[in-house]
Phi, psi and omega in degrees: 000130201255129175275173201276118144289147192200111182097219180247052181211158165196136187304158173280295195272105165302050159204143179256159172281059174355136166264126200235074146319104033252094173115047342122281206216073196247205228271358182285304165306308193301301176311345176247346145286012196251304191297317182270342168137324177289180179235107188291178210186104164293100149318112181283338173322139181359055168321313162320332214282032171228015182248153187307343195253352200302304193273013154272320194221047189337314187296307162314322198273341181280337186270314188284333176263027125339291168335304185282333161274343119003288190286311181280338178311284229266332182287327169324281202297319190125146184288312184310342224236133189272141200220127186258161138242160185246127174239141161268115204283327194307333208293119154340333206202030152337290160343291164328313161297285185323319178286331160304302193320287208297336167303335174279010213041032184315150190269295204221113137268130204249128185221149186197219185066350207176195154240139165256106170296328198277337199319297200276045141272314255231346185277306219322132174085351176276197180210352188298160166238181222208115176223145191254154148319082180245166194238003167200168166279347179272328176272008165264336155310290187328287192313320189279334145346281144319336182266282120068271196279334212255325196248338216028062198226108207262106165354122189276353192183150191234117174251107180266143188245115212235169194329305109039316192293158145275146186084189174285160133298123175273069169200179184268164162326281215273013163283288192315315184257006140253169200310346172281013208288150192307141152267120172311310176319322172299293188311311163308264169350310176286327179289300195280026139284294181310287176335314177298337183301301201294345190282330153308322144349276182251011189036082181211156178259127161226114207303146184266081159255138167290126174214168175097122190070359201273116192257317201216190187292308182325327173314274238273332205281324159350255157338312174281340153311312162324329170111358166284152168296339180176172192234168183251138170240191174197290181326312219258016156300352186285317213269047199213134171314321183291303180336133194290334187305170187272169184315293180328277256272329177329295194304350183292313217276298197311298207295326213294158203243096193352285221282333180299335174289105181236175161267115201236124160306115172309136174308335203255339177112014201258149137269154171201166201257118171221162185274117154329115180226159183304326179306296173297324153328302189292288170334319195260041150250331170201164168272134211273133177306122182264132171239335182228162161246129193259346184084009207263281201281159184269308197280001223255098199261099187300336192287351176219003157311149159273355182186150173305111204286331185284309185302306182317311213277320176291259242275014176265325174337286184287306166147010206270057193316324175313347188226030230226125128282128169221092181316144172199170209237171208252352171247033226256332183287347221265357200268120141004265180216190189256150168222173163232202225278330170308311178308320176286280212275016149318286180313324192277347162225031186238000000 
């Protein structure tokens, strides 16, 4: 298996680290898979939400640990070694974000949630590189178009993130969740087609990843017939000593059951995949007292959410399950035990 280039760097391994929000996939997870070969991925979702300042002033507090999580990632991994972050185009202060990173020197920003039109304005001048989220060929045509004409800034990595995935989802409710729902394979085939058309083009190489649902080396080698360059995971990086998250939520991954994986309406205007729990049940009978607004999603309308999308998520984080959105990848029953991160991507390429 041949690794992902990007820049003047490249992975040992042609696998990325899913970005796992909130508090998920911080500078422990990313760095050590950045370290093992792979390219880890800092979640930026309310990233703050351990600095002391976080519930007066969220914003201050998310740019300033950006920084921090940056720096101890690369003190893991090393400087040669590429280290990503995932921005959610949805976020309030995109913009913002995006410019700490690139002020930290970030190697790739992986962006989704959303279309990012603006992004390469906001890179500009820089050495970071850009990959956006896509869920079909036509919105990875738009973006690439669009960047193209407006930017002339021809996409450094294309991530299709497919039905399959965790967490919110670039499809409608009723795509997913019937039996017809687009196939990543399908889906795979039209992007690296099309990509190969613009790399000819404009003669620039731009790498191809897969994500969502993507489980074992058969997976990942799979894909890559197909012709991607490399696949993104995210679930079974949860199950890992390094992973930032607290023990519950690992054991929450270890317990869960197929029928426990459902597609749930998001508080934010998204469906996503998470493990059913008595917390979402209970949200969908009555609606939970919101006292603070955090500011975070754009589409997100406190007079009528049922519940606060960032505290569930800080309380899935922290171990607090009883009160917890807990986002999962659709193979999330297949996971076991805790390993650790050398070890899986042992496993995911020998």
């Amino acid at each position: 298996m041949q690794g992902i280039k990007i820049g003047e760097k490249q992975s040992k391994y042609p696998i990325i680290q899913g970005g796992m929000g909130v508090g998920v996939s911080l500078h422990n997870l990313a760095g050590t898979v950045s370290r093992e070969g792979g390219i880890g991925v800092i979640s930026t979702a309310d990233i703050g939400y351990k600095e002391e300042d976080f519930e007066q002033n969220p914003l201050k507090a998310n740019l300033r640990a950006i920084g921090k999580e940056i720096n101890k990632a690369r003190e893991i991994a090393g400087r040669d070694k590429i280290l990503a972050v995932n921005i959610m185009v949805a976020l309030n202060n995109y913009k913002e974000i995006v410019k700490e990173c690139v002020k930290n020197k970030i190697d790739l920003i992986i962006s989704g949630a959303g279309i990012p039109k603006e992004l390469p304005e906001y890179i500009e001048g820089s050495d970071t590189k850009i990959a956006p989220i896509v869920s079909s060929l036509r919105c990875c045509k738009l973006i690439v178009k669009h960047w193209i004409k407006k930017y002339n800034h021809v996409p450094d990595m294309i991530v299709i993130e497919g039905p399959e995935a965790g967490g919110h989802l670039g499809f409608k409710k009723e795509e997913v969740i019937t039996e017809e729902r687009p196939k990543l394979e399908d889906i795979t085939r039209e992007v690296v087609e099309y990509v190969n058309e613009v790399e000819k083009e404009y003669n620039k190489s731009i790498p191809v990843i897969v994500a969502g649902g993507i489980w074992d080396k058969n997976d990942i080698e799979k894909y890559l017939e197909l012709g991607a360059s490399g696949v993104q995971m995210a679930t079974r990086f949860v199950a890992t000593y390094e992973c930032d998250a607290e023990e519950e939520f690992k054991n929450a991954y270890i317990n869960a059951k197929k029928e426990d994986v459902q597609i749930i309406s998001s508080p934010v205007g998204l469906p996503g995949r998470a493990i059913y729990n008595s917390f979402i049940k209970a949200t969908e009978l009555e609606k939970c007292k919101i006292s603070k607004c955090y500011n975070c999603i754009k589409t997100c309308n406190v007079k009528d959410t049922p519940y606060c999308i960032t505290k569930a998520l800080i309380n899935a984080v922290k171990g607090n399950m009883e009160n917890a959105l807990i986002f999962c990848g659709s193979n999330v029953d297949k996971i076991k035990e805790i390993v650790s991160v050398h070890d899986l991507m042992q496993e995911l390429v020998c």
